[in-house]
Short mmCIF file of N, CA and C in Angstrom, two decimals:
data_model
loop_
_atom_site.label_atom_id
_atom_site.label_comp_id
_atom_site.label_asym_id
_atom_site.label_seq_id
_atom_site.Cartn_x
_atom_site.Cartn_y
_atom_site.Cartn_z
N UNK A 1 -46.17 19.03 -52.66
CA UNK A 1 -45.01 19.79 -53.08
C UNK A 1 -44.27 18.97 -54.13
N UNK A 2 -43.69 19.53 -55.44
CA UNK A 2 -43.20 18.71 -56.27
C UNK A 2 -41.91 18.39 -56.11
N UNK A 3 -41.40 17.06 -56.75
CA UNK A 3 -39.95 16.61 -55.82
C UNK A 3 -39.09 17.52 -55.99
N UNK A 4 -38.79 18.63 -57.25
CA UNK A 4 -37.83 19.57 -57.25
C UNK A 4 -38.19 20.38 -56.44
N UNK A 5 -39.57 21.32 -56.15
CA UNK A 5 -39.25 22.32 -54.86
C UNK A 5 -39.10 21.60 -53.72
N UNK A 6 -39.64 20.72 -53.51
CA UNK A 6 -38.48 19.70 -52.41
C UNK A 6 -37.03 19.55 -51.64
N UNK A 7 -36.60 19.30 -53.00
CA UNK A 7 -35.52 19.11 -53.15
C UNK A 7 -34.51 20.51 -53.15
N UNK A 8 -35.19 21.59 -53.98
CA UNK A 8 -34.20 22.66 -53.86
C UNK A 8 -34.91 23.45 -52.11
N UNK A 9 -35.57 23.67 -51.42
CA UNK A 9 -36.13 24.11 -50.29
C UNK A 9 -35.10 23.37 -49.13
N UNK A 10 -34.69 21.57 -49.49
CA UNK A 10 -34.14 20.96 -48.61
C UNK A 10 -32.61 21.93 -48.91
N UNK A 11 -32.28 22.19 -50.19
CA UNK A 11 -30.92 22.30 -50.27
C UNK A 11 -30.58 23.56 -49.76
N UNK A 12 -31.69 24.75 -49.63
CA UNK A 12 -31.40 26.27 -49.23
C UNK A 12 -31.67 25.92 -48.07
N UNK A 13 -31.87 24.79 -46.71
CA UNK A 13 -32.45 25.26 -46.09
C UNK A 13 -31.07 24.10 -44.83
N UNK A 14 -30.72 23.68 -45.65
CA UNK A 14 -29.42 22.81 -44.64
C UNK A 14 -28.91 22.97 -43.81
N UNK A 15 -28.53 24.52 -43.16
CA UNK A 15 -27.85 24.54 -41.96
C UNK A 15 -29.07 24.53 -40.80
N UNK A 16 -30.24 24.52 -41.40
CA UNK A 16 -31.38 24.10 -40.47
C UNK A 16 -31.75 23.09 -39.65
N UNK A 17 -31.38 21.78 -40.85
CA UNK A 17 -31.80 20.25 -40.81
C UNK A 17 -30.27 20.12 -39.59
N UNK A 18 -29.18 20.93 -39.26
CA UNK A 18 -28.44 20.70 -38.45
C UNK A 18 -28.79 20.79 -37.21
N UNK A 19 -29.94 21.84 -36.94
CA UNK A 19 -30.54 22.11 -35.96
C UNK A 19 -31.22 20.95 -34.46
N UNK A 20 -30.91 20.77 -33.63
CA UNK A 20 -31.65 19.69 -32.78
C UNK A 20 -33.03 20.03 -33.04
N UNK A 21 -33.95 18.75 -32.88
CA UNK A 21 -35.23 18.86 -33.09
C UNK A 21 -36.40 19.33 -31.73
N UNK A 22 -35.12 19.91 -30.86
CA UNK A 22 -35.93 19.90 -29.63
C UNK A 22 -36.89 21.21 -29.06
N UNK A 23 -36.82 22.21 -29.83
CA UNK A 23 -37.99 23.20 -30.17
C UNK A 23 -39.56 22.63 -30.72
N UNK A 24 -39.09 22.10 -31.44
CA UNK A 24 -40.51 21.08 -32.00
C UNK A 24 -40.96 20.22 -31.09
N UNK A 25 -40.11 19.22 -30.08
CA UNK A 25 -40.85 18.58 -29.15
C UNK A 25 -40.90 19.39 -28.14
N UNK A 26 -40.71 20.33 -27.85
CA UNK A 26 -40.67 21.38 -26.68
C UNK A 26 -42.11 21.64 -26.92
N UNK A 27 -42.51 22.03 -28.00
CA UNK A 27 -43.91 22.71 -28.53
C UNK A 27 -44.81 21.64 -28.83
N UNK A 28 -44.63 20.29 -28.89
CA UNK A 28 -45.67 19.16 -28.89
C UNK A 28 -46.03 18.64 -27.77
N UNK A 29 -44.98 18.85 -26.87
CA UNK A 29 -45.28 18.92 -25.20
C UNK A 29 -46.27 19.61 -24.72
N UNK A 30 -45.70 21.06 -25.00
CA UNK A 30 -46.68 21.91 -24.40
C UNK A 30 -48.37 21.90 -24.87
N UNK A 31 -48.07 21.42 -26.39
CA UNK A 31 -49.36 21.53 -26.92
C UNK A 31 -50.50 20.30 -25.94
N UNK A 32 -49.74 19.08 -25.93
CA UNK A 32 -50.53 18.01 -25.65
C UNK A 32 -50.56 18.30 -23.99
N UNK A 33 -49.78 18.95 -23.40
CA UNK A 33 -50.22 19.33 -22.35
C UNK A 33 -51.95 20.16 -22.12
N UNK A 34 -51.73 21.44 -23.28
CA UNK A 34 -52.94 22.22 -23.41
C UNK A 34 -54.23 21.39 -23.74
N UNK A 35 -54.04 21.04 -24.59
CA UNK A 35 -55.14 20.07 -24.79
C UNK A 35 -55.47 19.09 -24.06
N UNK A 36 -54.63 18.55 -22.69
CA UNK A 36 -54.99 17.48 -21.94
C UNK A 36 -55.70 18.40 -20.86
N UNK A 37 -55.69 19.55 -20.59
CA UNK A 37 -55.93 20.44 -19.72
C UNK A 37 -57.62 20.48 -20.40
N UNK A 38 -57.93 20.90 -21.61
CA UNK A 38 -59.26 20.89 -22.05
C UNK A 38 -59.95 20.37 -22.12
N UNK A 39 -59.20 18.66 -22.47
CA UNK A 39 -59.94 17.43 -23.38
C UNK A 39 -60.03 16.18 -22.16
N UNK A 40 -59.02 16.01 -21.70
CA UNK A 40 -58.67 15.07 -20.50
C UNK A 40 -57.62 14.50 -21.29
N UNK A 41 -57.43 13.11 -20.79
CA UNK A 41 -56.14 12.38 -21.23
C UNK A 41 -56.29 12.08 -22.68
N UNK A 42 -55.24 12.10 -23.40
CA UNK A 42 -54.74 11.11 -24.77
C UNK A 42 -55.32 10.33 -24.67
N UNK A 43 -55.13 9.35 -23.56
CA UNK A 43 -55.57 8.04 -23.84
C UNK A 43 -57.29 7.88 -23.69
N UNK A 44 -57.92 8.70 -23.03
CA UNK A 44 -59.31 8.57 -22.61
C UNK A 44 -59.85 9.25 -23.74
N UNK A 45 -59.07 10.40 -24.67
CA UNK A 45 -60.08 10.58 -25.51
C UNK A 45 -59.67 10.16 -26.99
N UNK A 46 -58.55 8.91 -27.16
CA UNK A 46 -58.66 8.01 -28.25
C UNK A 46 -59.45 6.70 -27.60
N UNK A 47 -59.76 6.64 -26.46
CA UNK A 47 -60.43 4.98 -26.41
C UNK A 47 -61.97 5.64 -26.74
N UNK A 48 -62.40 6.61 -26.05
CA UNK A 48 -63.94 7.56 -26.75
C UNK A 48 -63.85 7.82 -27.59
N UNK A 49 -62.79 8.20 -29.06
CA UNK A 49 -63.25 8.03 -29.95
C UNK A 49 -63.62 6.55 -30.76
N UNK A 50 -62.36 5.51 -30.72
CA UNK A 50 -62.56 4.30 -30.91
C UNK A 50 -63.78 3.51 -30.65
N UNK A 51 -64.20 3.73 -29.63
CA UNK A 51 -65.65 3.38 -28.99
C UNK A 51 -66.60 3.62 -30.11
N UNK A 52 -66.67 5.08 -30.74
CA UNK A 52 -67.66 6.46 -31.35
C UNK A 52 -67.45 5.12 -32.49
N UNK A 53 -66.41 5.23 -32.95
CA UNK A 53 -65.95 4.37 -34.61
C UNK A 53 -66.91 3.23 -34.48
N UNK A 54 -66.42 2.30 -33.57
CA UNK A 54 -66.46 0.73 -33.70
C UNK A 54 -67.99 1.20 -33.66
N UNK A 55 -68.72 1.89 -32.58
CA UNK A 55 -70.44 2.15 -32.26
C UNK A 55 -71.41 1.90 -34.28
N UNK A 56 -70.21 3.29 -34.87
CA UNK A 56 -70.43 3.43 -36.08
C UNK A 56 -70.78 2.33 -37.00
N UNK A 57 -69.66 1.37 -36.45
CA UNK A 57 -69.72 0.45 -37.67
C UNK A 57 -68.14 -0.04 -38.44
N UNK A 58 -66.76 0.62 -38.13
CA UNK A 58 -65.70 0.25 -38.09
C UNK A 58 -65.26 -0.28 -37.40
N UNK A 59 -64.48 -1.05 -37.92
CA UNK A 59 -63.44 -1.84 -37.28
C UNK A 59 -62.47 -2.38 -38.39
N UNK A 60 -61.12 -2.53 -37.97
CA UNK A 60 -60.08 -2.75 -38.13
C UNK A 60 -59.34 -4.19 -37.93
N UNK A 61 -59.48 -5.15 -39.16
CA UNK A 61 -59.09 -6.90 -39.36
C UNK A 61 -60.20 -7.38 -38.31
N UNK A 62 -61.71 -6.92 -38.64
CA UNK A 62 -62.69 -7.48 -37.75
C UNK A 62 -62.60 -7.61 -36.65
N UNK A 63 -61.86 -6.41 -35.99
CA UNK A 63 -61.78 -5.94 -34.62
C UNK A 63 -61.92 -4.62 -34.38
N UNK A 64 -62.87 -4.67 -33.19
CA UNK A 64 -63.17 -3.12 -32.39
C UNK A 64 -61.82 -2.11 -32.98
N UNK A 65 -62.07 -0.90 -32.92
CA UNK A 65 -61.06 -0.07 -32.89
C UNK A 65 -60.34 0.34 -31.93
N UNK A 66 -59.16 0.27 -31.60
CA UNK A 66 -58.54 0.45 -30.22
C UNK A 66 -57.84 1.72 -30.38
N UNK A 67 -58.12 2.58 -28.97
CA UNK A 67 -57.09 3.26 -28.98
C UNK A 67 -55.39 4.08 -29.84
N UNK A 68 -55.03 2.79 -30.26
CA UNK A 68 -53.80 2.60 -30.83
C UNK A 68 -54.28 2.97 -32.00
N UNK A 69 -55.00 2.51 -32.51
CA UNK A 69 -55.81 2.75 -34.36
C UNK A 69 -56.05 4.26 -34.63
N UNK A 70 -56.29 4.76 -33.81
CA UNK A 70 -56.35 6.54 -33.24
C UNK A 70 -55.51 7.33 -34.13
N UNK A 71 -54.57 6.73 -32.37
CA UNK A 71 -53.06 7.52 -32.93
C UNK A 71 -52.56 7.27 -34.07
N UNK A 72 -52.68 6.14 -34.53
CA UNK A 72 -51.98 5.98 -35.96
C UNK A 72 -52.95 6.68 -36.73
N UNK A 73 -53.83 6.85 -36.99
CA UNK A 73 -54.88 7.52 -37.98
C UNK A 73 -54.92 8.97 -37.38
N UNK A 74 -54.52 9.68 -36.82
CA UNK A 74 -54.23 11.19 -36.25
C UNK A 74 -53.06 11.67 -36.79
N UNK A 75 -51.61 10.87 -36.37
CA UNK A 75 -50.42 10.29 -37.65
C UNK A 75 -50.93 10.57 -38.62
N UNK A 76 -51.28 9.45 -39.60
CA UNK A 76 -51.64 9.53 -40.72
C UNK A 76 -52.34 10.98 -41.53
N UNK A 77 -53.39 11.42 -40.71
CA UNK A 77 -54.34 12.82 -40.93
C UNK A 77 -52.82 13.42 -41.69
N UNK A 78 -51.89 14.22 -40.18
CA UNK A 78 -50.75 15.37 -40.36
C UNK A 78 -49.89 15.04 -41.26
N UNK A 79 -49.66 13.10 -41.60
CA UNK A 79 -48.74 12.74 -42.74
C UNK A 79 -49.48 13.40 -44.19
N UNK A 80 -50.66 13.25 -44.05
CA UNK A 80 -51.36 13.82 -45.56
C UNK A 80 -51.00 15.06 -45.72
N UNK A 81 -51.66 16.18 -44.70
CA UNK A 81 -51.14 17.39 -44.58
C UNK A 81 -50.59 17.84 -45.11
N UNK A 82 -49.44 17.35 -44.06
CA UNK A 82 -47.67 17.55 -44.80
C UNK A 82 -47.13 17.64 -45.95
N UNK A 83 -47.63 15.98 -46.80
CA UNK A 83 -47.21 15.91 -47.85
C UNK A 83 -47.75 16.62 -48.89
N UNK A 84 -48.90 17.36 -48.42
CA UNK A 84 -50.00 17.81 -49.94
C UNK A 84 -49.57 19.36 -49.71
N UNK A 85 -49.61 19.71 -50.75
CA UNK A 85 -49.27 21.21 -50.72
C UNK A 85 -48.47 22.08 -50.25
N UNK A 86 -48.17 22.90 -49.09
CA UNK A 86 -47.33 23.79 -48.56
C UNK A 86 -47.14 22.94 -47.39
N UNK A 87 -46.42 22.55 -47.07
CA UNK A 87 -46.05 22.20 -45.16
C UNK A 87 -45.86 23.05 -44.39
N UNK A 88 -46.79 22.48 -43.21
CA UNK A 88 -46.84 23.49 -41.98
C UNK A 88 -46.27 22.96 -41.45
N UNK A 89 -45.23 23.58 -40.38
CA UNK A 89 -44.68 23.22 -38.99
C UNK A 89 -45.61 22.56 -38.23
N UNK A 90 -46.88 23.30 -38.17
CA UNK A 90 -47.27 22.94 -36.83
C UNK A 90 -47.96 21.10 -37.34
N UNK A 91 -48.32 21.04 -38.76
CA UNK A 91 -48.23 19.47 -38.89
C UNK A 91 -47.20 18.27 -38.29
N UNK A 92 -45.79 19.09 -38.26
CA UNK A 92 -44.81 18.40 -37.37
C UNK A 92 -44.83 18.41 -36.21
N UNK A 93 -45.24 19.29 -35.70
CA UNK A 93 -45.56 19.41 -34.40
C UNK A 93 -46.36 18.43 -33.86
N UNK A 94 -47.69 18.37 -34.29
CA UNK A 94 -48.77 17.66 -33.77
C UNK A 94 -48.55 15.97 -34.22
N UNK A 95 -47.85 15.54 -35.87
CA UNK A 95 -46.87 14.56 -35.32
C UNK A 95 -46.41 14.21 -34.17
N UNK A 96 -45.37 15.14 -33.66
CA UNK A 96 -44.67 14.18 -32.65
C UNK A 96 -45.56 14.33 -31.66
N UNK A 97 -46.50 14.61 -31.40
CA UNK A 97 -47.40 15.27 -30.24
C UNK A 97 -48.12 13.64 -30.11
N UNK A 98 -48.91 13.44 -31.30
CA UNK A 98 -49.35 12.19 -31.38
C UNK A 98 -48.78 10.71 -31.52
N UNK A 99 -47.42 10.71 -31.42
CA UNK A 99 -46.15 9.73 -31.33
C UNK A 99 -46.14 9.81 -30.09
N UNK A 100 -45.87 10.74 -29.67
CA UNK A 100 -45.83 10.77 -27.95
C UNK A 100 -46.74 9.92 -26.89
N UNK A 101 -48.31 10.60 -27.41
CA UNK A 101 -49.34 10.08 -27.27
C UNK A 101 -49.51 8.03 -27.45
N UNK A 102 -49.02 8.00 -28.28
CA UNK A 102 -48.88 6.51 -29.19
C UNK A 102 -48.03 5.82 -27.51
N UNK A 103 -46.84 6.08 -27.76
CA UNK A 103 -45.66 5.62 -26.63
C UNK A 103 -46.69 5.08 -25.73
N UNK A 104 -47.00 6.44 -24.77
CA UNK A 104 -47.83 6.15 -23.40
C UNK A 104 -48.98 4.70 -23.71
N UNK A 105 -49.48 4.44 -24.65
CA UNK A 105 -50.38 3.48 -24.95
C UNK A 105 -49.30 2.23 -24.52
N UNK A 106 -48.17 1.91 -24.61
CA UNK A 106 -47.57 1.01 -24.34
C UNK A 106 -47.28 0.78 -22.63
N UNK A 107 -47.41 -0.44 -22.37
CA UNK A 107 -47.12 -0.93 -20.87
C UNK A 107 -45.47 -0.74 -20.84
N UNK A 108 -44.59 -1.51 -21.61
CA UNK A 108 -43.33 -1.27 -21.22
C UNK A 108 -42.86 -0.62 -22.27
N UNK A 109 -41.45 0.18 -21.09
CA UNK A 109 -41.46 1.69 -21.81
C UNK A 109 -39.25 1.22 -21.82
N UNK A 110 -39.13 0.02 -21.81
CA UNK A 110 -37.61 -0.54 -21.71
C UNK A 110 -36.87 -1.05 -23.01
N UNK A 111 -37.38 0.42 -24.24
CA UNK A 111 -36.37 0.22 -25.45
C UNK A 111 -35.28 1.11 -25.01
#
């Protein structure tokens, strides 16, 4: 999207950005719920893919691919998305879906 339709889309669209963001995590919930229902856990099916990678032949500062490398590269995918062409919601969506996902990878949860 070019920085002026950007920029004028942000400016028609302001009493929006006032909006709480909690429809969007309401719907990244539910999503990663659905998909944990199909797929199994977040975490079991970024350490099987990581596994699939490193098997491949990647790795990341000459280390296996972990889990964590996933989520950030699933991130990354919806950041491209986003930024190229028309933005979809549901790219935000599956953002925070996979932030979410990210969190749980952590042992302590005392920020």
């Amino acid at each position: 999207m070019p920085k002026e339709s950007l920029r004028e889309t942000i400016l028609q669209n302001l009493d929006r950005f006032e909006q709480e963001p909690w429809p969007v995590l309401a719907k990244a919930q539910e999503r990663v719920n659905t998909n944990q229902s199909a797929y199994g856990s977040p975490h079991g099916n970024f350490k099987r893919t990581a596994d699939i990678l490193t098997a491949l032949g990647f790795e990341r500062e000459g280390c296996p691919v972990t889990p964590m490398d996933i989520a950030l590269l699933m991130v990354a995918l919806k950041l491209a998305r986003a930024s190229g062409g028309e933005g979809k919601l549901d790219n935000w969506v599956d953002i925070a879906g996979y932030a979410a996902c990210a969190g749980v990878l952590f042992d302590d949860f005392s920020i």
